[in-house]
PDB file of C-alpha atoms in Angstrom:
ATOM      1  CA  MET A 709       0.000   0.000   0.000  1.00 58.00           C
ATOM      2  CA  SER A 710       1.371   3.403  -0.984  1.00 50.00           C
ATOM      3  CA  ASP A 711       2.039   6.395   1.227  1.00 50.00           C
ATOM      4  CA  GLN A 712      -0.919   8.222  -0.362  1.00 58.00           C
ATOM      5  CA  GLN A 713      -3.422   6.107   1.533  1.00 80.00           C
ATOM      6  CA  ILE A 714      -4.553   4.197  -1.539  1.00 91.00           C
ATOM      7  CA  GLY A 715      -4.686   0.420  -1.523  1.00 96.00           C
ATOM      8  CA  ASP A 716      -3.862  -2.041  -4.262  1.00 97.00           C
ATOM      9  CA  ARG A 717      -6.193  -2.953  -7.092  1.00 97.00           C
ATOM     10  CA  PHE A 718      -7.752  -6.370  -6.585  1.00 98.00           C
ATOM     11  CA  ARG A 719      -9.261  -7.732  -9.780  1.00 97.00           C
ATOM     12  CA  LEU A 720     -12.878  -8.834  -9.642  1.00 97.00           C
ATOM     13  CA  LEU A 721     -12.798 -12.485 -10.655  1.00 97.00           C
ATOM     14  CA  LEU A 722     -16.398 -12.735 -11.835  1.00 95.00           C
ATOM     15  CA  TYR A 723     -15.838 -10.001 -14.405  1.00 94.00           C
ATOM     16  CA  GLU A 724     -12.474 -11.380 -15.416  1.00 95.00           C
ATOM     17  CA  ARG A 725     -13.893 -14.840 -16.090  1.00 95.00           C
ATOM     18  CA  ARG A 726     -16.941 -13.547 -17.960  1.00 93.00           C
ATOM     19  CA  ILE A 727     -14.934 -11.246 -20.225  1.00 94.00           C
ATOM     20  CA  ILE A 728     -12.147 -13.730 -20.977  1.00 94.00           C
ATOM     21  CA  ARG A 729     -14.727 -16.257 -22.137  1.00 93.00           C
ATOM     22  CA  TYR A 730     -15.496 -14.083 -25.170  1.00 95.00           C
ATOM     23  CA  ARG A 731     -11.874 -13.450 -26.140  1.00 96.00           C
ATOM     24  CA  GLN A 732     -11.266 -16.457 -28.385  1.00 96.00           C
ATOM     25  CA  PRO A 733     -14.668 -16.309 -30.153  1.00 97.00           C
ATOM     26  CA  ALA A 734     -14.160 -12.592 -30.807  1.00 97.00           C
ATOM     27  CA  LEU A 735     -10.730 -13.202 -32.327  1.00 97.00           C
ATOM     28  CA  THR A 736     -12.026 -16.058 -34.487  1.00 97.00           C
ATOM     29  CA  LEU A 737     -14.944 -13.988 -35.744  1.00 97.00           C
ATOM     30  CA  ALA A 738     -12.711 -10.983 -36.456  1.00 97.00           C
ATOM     31  CA  LEU A 739     -10.311 -13.112 -38.512  1.00 97.00           C
ATOM     32  CA  LEU A 740     -13.240 -14.620 -40.410  1.00 97.00           C
ATOM     33  CA  PHE A 741     -14.595 -11.184 -41.295  1.00 96.00           C
ATOM     34  CA  TRP A 742     -11.199  -9.923 -42.435  1.00 96.00           C
ATOM     35  CA  VAL A 743     -10.463 -13.016 -44.556  1.00 95.00           C
ATOM     36  CA  LEU A 744     -13.878 -12.827 -46.214  1.00 94.00           C
ATOM     37  CA  TRP A 745     -13.450  -9.100 -46.811  1.00 94.00           C
ATOM     38  CA  TYR A 746     -10.088  -9.668 -48.492  1.00 93.00           C
ATOM     39  CA  LEU A 747     -11.335 -12.524 -50.684  1.00 93.00           C
ATOM     40  CA  VAL A 748     -14.467 -10.648 -51.732  1.00 91.00           C
ATOM     41  CA  SER A 749     -12.674  -7.361 -52.403  1.00 88.00           C
ATOM     42  CA  LYS A 750     -10.161  -9.195 -54.629  1.00 86.00           C
ATOM     43  CA  ASN A 751     -12.971 -11.055 -56.441  1.00 84.00           C
ATOM     44  CA  TYR A 752     -11.667 -14.437 -55.335  1.00 83.00           C
ATOM     45  CA  LEU A 753     -15.184 -15.454 -54.306  1.00 82.00           C
ATOM     46  CA  GLU A 754     -18.456 -15.294 -56.182  1.00 77.00           C
ATOM     47  CA  TRP A 755     -20.358 -15.243 -52.909  1.00 80.00           C
ATOM     48  CA  PRO A 756     -20.809 -13.068 -50.952  1.00 82.00           C
ATOM     49  CA  PRO A 757     -21.220 -10.524 -53.779  1.00 84.00           C
ATOM     50  CA  PRO A 758     -18.684  -7.641 -54.004  1.00 78.00           C
ATOM     51  CA  PRO A 759     -21.127  -4.985 -52.658  1.00 86.00           C
ATOM     52  CA  THR A 760     -20.972  -6.715 -49.273  1.00 90.00           C
ATOM     53  CA  ALA A 761     -17.240  -5.978 -48.889  1.00 90.00           C
ATOM     54  CA  PRO A 762     -17.765  -2.737 -46.875  1.00 92.00           C
ATOM     55  CA  TRP A 763     -20.080  -4.585 -44.502  1.00 94.00           C
ATOM     56  CA  LEU A 764     -17.527  -7.329 -44.034  1.00 94.00           C
ATOM     57  CA  MET A 765     -14.871  -4.732 -43.280  1.00 95.00           C
ATOM     58  CA  ALA A 766     -17.195  -3.047 -40.766  1.00 96.00           C
ATOM     59  CA  GLY A 767     -17.791  -6.415 -39.119  1.00 96.00           C
ATOM     60  CA  GLY A 768     -14.046  -6.982 -38.938  1.00 96.00           C
ATOM     61  CA  LEU A 769     -13.504  -3.586 -37.319  1.00 98.00           C
ATOM     62  CA  VAL A 770     -16.253  -4.057 -34.737  1.00 98.00           C
ATOM     63  CA  THR A 771     -15.175  -7.555 -33.732  1.00 98.00           C
ATOM     64  CA  SER A 772     -11.507  -6.495 -33.628  1.00 98.00           C
ATOM     65  CA  ILE A 773     -12.387  -3.640 -31.282  1.00 98.00           C
ATOM     66  CA  PHE A 774     -14.380  -6.017 -29.097  1.00 97.00           C
ATOM     67  CA  TRP A 775     -11.475  -8.492 -29.034  1.00 97.00           C
ATOM     68  CA  PHE A 776      -9.143  -5.696 -27.941  1.00 97.00           C
ATOM     69  CA  PHE A 777     -11.673  -4.764 -25.261  1.00 96.00           C
ATOM     70  CA  THR A 778     -11.512  -8.323 -23.883  1.00 96.00           C
ATOM     71  CA  LEU A 779      -7.750  -7.883 -23.491  1.00 96.00           C
ATOM     72  CA  ILE A 780      -7.914  -4.730 -21.379  1.00 95.00           C
ATOM     73  CA  ALA A 781     -11.306  -5.010 -19.672  1.00 94.00           C
ATOM     74  CA  PRO A 782     -10.237  -7.485 -16.929  1.00 93.00           C
ATOM     75  CA  ARG A 783      -7.801  -4.858 -15.659  1.00 94.00           C
ATOM     76  CA  MET A 784     -10.625  -2.327 -15.538  1.00 94.00           C
ATOM     77  CA  ALA A 785     -12.699  -4.353 -13.060  1.00 96.00           C
ATOM     78  CA  TYR A 786     -11.273  -4.165  -9.549  1.00 98.00           C
ATOM     79  CA  ALA A 787     -11.827  -3.296  -5.901  1.00 98.00           C
ATOM     80  CA  GLN A 788      -9.517  -0.703  -4.361  1.00 98.00           C
ATOM     81  CA  PRO A 789      -9.546   0.809  -0.862  1.00 98.00           C
ATOM     82  CA  HIS A 790      -9.044   4.581  -0.774  1.00 97.00           C
ATOM     83  CA  GLN A 791      -8.562   7.087   2.005  1.00 95.00           C
ATOM     84  CA  ASP A 792     -12.267   7.558   2.714  1.00 96.00           C
ATOM     85  CA  HIS A 793     -14.071   5.035   0.517  1.00 97.00           C
ATOM     86  CA  LEU A 794     -13.935   1.651  -1.159  1.00 98.00           C
ATOM     87  CA  ARG A 795     -13.930   1.898  -4.938  1.00 98.00           C
ATOM     88  CA  LEU A 796     -15.639  -0.820  -6.965  1.00 98.00           C
ATOM     89  CA  GLN A 797     -14.729  -0.362 -10.606  1.00 96.00           C
ATOM     90  CA  THR A 798     -16.183  -2.147 -13.611  1.00 94.00           C
ATOM     91  CA  PRO A 799     -15.370  -1.453 -17.269  1.00 90.00           C
ATOM     92  CA  ILE A 800     -18.399   0.842 -17.548  1.00 90.00           C
ATOM     93  CA  TYR A 801     -19.164   2.060 -14.026  1.00 94.00           C
ATOM     94  CA  ARG A 802     -17.432   3.236 -10.859  1.00 96.00           C
ATOM     95  CA  LEU A 803     -19.036   2.958  -7.435  1.00 97.00           C
ATOM     96  CA  LYS A 804     -17.617   4.672  -4.347  1.00 97.00           C
ATOM     97  CA  ILE A 805     -18.755   3.244  -1.013  1.00 97.00           C
ATOM     98  CA  SER A 806     -18.073   5.667   1.819  1.00 97.00           C
ATOM     99  CA  TYR A 807     -16.529   4.186   4.950  1.00 97.00           C
ATOM    100  CA  ARG A 808     -19.341   5.898   6.828  1.00 96.00           C
ATOM    101  CA  ARG A 809     -21.695   3.414   5.178  1.00 97.00           C
ATOM    102  CA  ILE A 810     -19.585   0.277   5.854  1.00 97.00           C
ATOM    103  CA  HIS A 811     -20.158  -1.297   9.270  1.00 95.00           C
ATOM    104  CA  ASN A 812     -18.516  -4.717   8.902  1.00 95.00           C
ATOM    105  CA  THR A 813     -16.285  -6.886   6.730  1.00 96.00           C
ATOM    106  CA  ARG A 814     -16.235 -10.675   6.918  1.00 97.00           C
ATOM    107  CA  PRO A 815     -15.154 -13.777   4.999  1.00 97.00           C
ATOM    108  CA  ILE A 816     -17.961 -15.405   3.034  1.00 96.00           C
ATOM    109  CA  ASP A 817     -18.271 -18.983   1.845  1.00 97.00           C
ATOM    110  CA  PHE A 818     -19.362 -18.309  -1.721  1.00 97.00           C
ATOM    111  CA  ALA A 819     -21.083 -21.679  -2.191  1.00 96.00           C
ATOM    112  CA  ARG A 820     -23.065 -21.214   1.005  1.00 96.00           C
ATOM    113  CA  THR A 821     -24.204 -17.753  -0.024  1.00 96.00           C
ATOM    114  CA  PHE A 822     -25.111 -18.914  -3.526  1.00 96.00           C
ATOM    115  CA  PRO A 823     -25.845 -22.671  -3.327  1.00 95.00           C
ATOM    116  CA  PRO A 824     -25.080 -24.395  -6.642  1.00 94.00           C
ATOM    117  CA  SER A 825     -28.546 -25.961  -6.682  1.00 92.00           C
ATOM    118  CA  ASN A 826     -30.129 -22.489  -6.678  1.00 92.00           C
ATOM    119  CA  VAL A 827     -27.926 -21.011  -9.395  1.00 93.00           C
ATOM    120  CA  ARG A 828     -29.447 -20.548 -12.823  1.00 92.00           C
ATOM    121  CA  ARG A 829     -28.220 -23.094 -15.336  1.00 91.00           C
ATOM    122  CA  GLY A 830     -26.827 -20.413 -17.620  1.00 90.00           C
ATOM    123  CA  ASP A 831     -24.648 -19.044 -14.799  1.00 93.00           C
ATOM    124  CA  ARG A 832     -23.119 -22.304 -13.592  1.00 93.00           C
ATOM    125  CA  TRP A 833     -20.182 -22.119 -15.997  1.00 94.00           C
ATOM    126  CA  LEU A 834     -19.356 -18.691 -14.561  1.00 94.00           C
ATOM    127  CA  LEU A 835     -19.527 -19.676 -10.903  1.00 96.00           C
ATOM    128  CA  ARG A 836     -18.190 -23.242 -11.053  1.00 95.00           C
ATOM    129  CA  PRO A 837     -14.534 -22.323 -10.195  1.00 95.00           C
ATOM    130  CA  PHE A 838     -15.661 -20.237  -7.215  1.00 96.00           C
ATOM    131  CA  PHE A 839     -17.951 -22.613  -5.342  1.00 95.00           C
ATOM    132  CA  GLY A 840     -15.059 -23.594  -3.093  1.00 93.00           C
ATOM    133  CA  ALA A 841     -13.716 -20.057  -2.755  1.00 97.00           C
ATOM    134  CA  THR A 842     -13.885 -17.502   0.025  1.00 98.00           C
ATOM    135  CA  ALA A 843     -15.095 -14.014  -0.821  1.00 98.00           C
ATOM    136  CA  LEU A 844     -14.929 -10.811   1.187  1.00 98.00           C
ATOM    137  CA  GLY A 845     -18.287  -9.588   2.426  1.00 98.00           C
ATOM    138  CA  VAL A 846     -18.599  -5.830   2.850  1.00 98.00           C
ATOM    139  CA  ASP A 847     -21.704  -5.153   4.934  1.00 98.00           C
ATOM    140  CA  VAL A 848     -23.269  -1.720   4.523  1.00 98.00           C
ATOM    141  CA  THR A 849     -25.963   0.080   6.485  1.00 96.00           C
ATOM    142  CA  ASP A 850     -27.970   0.413   3.279  1.00 95.00           C
ATOM    143  CA  TRP A 851     -27.403   0.091  -0.450  1.00 95.00           C
ATOM    144  CA  PRO A 852     -25.768   3.175  -2.025  1.00 93.00           C
ATOM    145  CA  LEU A 853     -28.244   2.738  -4.908  1.00 94.00           C
ATOM    146  CA  SER A 854     -31.341   0.608  -5.271  1.00 93.00           C
ATOM    147  CA  PRO A 855     -30.532  -3.085  -5.903  1.00 92.00           C
ATOM    148  CA  GLY A 856     -32.273  -2.863  -9.268  1.00 92.00           C
ATOM    149  CA  VAL A 857     -29.938  -0.083 -10.401  1.00 94.00           C
ATOM    150  CA  LEU A 858     -26.865  -1.846  -9.002  1.00 94.00           C
ATOM    151  CA  ARG A 859     -27.698  -4.975 -10.995  1.00 92.00           C
ATOM    152  CA  LEU A 860     -27.536  -2.926 -14.180  1.00 91.00           C
ATOM    153  CA  PHE A 861     -23.805  -2.385 -13.598  1.00 91.00           C
ATOM    154  CA  PHE A 862     -22.779  -5.272 -11.330  1.00 92.00           C
ATOM    155  CA  ASN A 863     -23.247  -9.008 -11.631  1.00 90.00           C
ATOM    156  CA  ARG A 864     -26.204 -10.350  -9.626  1.00 91.00           C
ATOM    157  CA  TYR A 865     -23.772 -12.504  -7.612  1.00 96.00           C
ATOM    158  CA  PHE A 866     -21.988  -9.371  -6.489  1.00 96.00           C
ATOM    159  CA  LEU A 867     -24.872  -8.535  -4.130  1.00 96.00           C
ATOM    160  CA  ALA A 868     -25.702 -10.704  -1.115  1.00 96.00           C
ATOM    161  CA  PRO A 869     -29.259 -12.080  -1.294  1.00 93.00           C
ATOM    162  CA  ASP A 870     -30.052 -11.833   2.428  1.00 91.00           C
ATOM    163  CA  GLN A 871     -28.776  -8.396   3.520  1.00 94.00           C
ATOM    164  CA  PRO A 872     -27.168  -5.196   2.199  1.00 96.00           C
ATOM    165  CA  SER A 873     -23.698  -6.590   1.557  1.00 97.00           C
ATOM    166  CA  PHE A 874     -21.284  -6.724  -1.364  1.00 98.00           C
ATOM    167  CA  VAL A 875     -19.766 -10.123  -2.158  1.00 98.00           C
ATOM    168  CA  ILE A 876     -16.291  -9.395  -3.527  1.00 98.00           C
ATOM    169  CA  LEU A 877     -14.457 -12.291  -5.167  1.00 98.00           C
ATOM    170  CA  VAL A 878     -10.740 -11.582  -5.563  1.00 98.00           C
ATOM    171  CA  ARG A 879      -7.644 -13.777  -5.558  1.00 97.00           C
ATOM    172  CA  ASP A 880      -6.368 -12.396  -2.247  1.00 97.00           C
ATOM    173  CA  TRP A 881      -9.401 -11.636  -0.128  1.00 97.00           C
ATOM    174  CA  MET A 882      -7.278 -11.470   3.033  1.00 97.00           C
ATOM    175  CA  GLY A 883      -5.026  -8.829   1.484  1.00 97.00           C
ATOM    176  CA  LEU A 884      -8.046  -6.766   0.480  1.00 98.00           C
ATOM    177  CA  SER A 885      -9.557  -7.203   3.933  1.00 97.00           C
ATOM    178  CA  ASN A 886      -6.360  -6.088   5.686  1.00 97.00           C
ATOM    179  CA  GLN A 887      -5.898  -3.009   3.501  1.00 97.00           C
ATOM    180  CA  LEU A 888      -9.552  -2.069   3.800  1.00 97.00           C
ATOM    181  CA  SER A 889      -9.511  -2.449   7.590  1.00 96.00           C
ATOM    182  CA  THR A 890      -6.318  -0.389   7.892  1.00 96.00           C
ATOM    183  CA  LEU A 891      -7.680   2.498   5.843  1.00 96.00           C
ATOM    184  CA  MET A 892     -11.075   2.365   7.541  1.00 96.00           C
ATOM    185  CA  ASP A 893      -9.452   2.521  10.986  1.00 95.00           C
ATOM    186  CA  ALA A 894      -7.286   5.448   9.883  1.00 94.00           C
ATOM    187  CA  TRP A 895     -10.313   7.276   8.479  1.00 94.00           C
ATOM    188  CA  ARG A 896     -12.351   6.734  11.627  1.00 91.00           C
ATOM    189  CA  GLY A 897      -9.477   7.925  13.798  1.00 89.00           C
ATOM    190  CA  THR A 898      -9.116  11.069  11.711  1.00 84.00           C
ATOM    191  CA  SER A 899     -12.868  11.680  11.826  1.00 75.00           C
ATOM    192  CA  ARG A 900     -12.905  11.468  15.627  1.00 70.00           C
ATOM    193  CA  GLU A 901      -9.948  13.830  15.966  1.00 58.00           C
ATOM    194  CA  ARG A 902     -11.306  16.436  13.556  1.00 56.00           C
ATOM    195  CA  PRO A 903     -12.502  19.402  15.675  1.00 51.00           C
ATOM    196  CA  ARG A 904     -15.901  20.831  15.045  1.00 51.00           C
ATOM    197  CA  GLY A 905     -16.178  24.467  14.066  1.00 48.00           C
ATOM    198  CA  PRO A 906     -17.903  26.854  16.493  1.00 49.00           C
ATOM    199  CA  GLY A 907     -21.646  27.034  15.956  1.00 46.00           C
ATOM    200  CA  ILE A 908     -23.558  30.258  15.470  1.00 43.00           C
ATOM    201  CA  GLY A 909     -26.664  30.664  17.590  1.00 42.00           C
ATOM    202  CA  VAL A 910     -29.628  33.006  17.326  1.00 38.00           C
ATOM    203  CA  ALA A 911     -28.169  35.316  19.977  1.00 42.00           C
ATOM    204  CA  ASP A 912     -24.994  35.730  17.898  1.00 44.00           C
ATOM    205  CA  ILE A 913     -27.005  36.693  14.835  1.00 36.00           C
ATOM    206  CA  LEU A 914     -29.065  39.249  16.790  1.00 39.00           C
ATOM    207  CA  ARG A 915     -25.913  40.646  18.362  1.00 45.00           C
ATOM    208  CA  GLU A 916     -24.408  41.252  14.932  1.00 47.00           C
ATOM    209  CA  ASP A 917     -27.515  43.232  13.954  1.00 46.00           C
TER     210      ASP A 917
END
């Protein structure tokens, strides 16, 4: 942890696994588009017809961009303790959870929180490697946004089903827990030591008049 009171970035494993799954198909599709575009533009093929060449090139560009996104996106999804908040970053959204809102952190048995028998069939491939893993639970007094809004930006298995709590799956949950606890303790100590400014009462206002 640096001297600027910022913790390390701990990659969110659910996002990493979901994004990496699309990497090889995206590369294969991009190569297919580019090969077809080249063959059609050089009139090596009778089908597809030559007018489709620009569309094939557009498909190659889009899938190439998406493939590149799958290379960098896992690094853009992480949890990071800061001086006064915990940052949860996804490729498209950043959530800051104030330490004032966090009241507890605890280890969570992921399989007990999300029993495999209750998981949707389409999600089992995503969660299978994590059923024996321990996640870090970050309990909050209340959700920073409504659960419906949070699910637009975060995976459904990122939110505990039984209470306001974030289920954070990272490779080193103990490291994240230690850094988060250290920065939270420092923030709370600073908050207690910060003197309050003198208040202004009604008598003071009347006296000034």
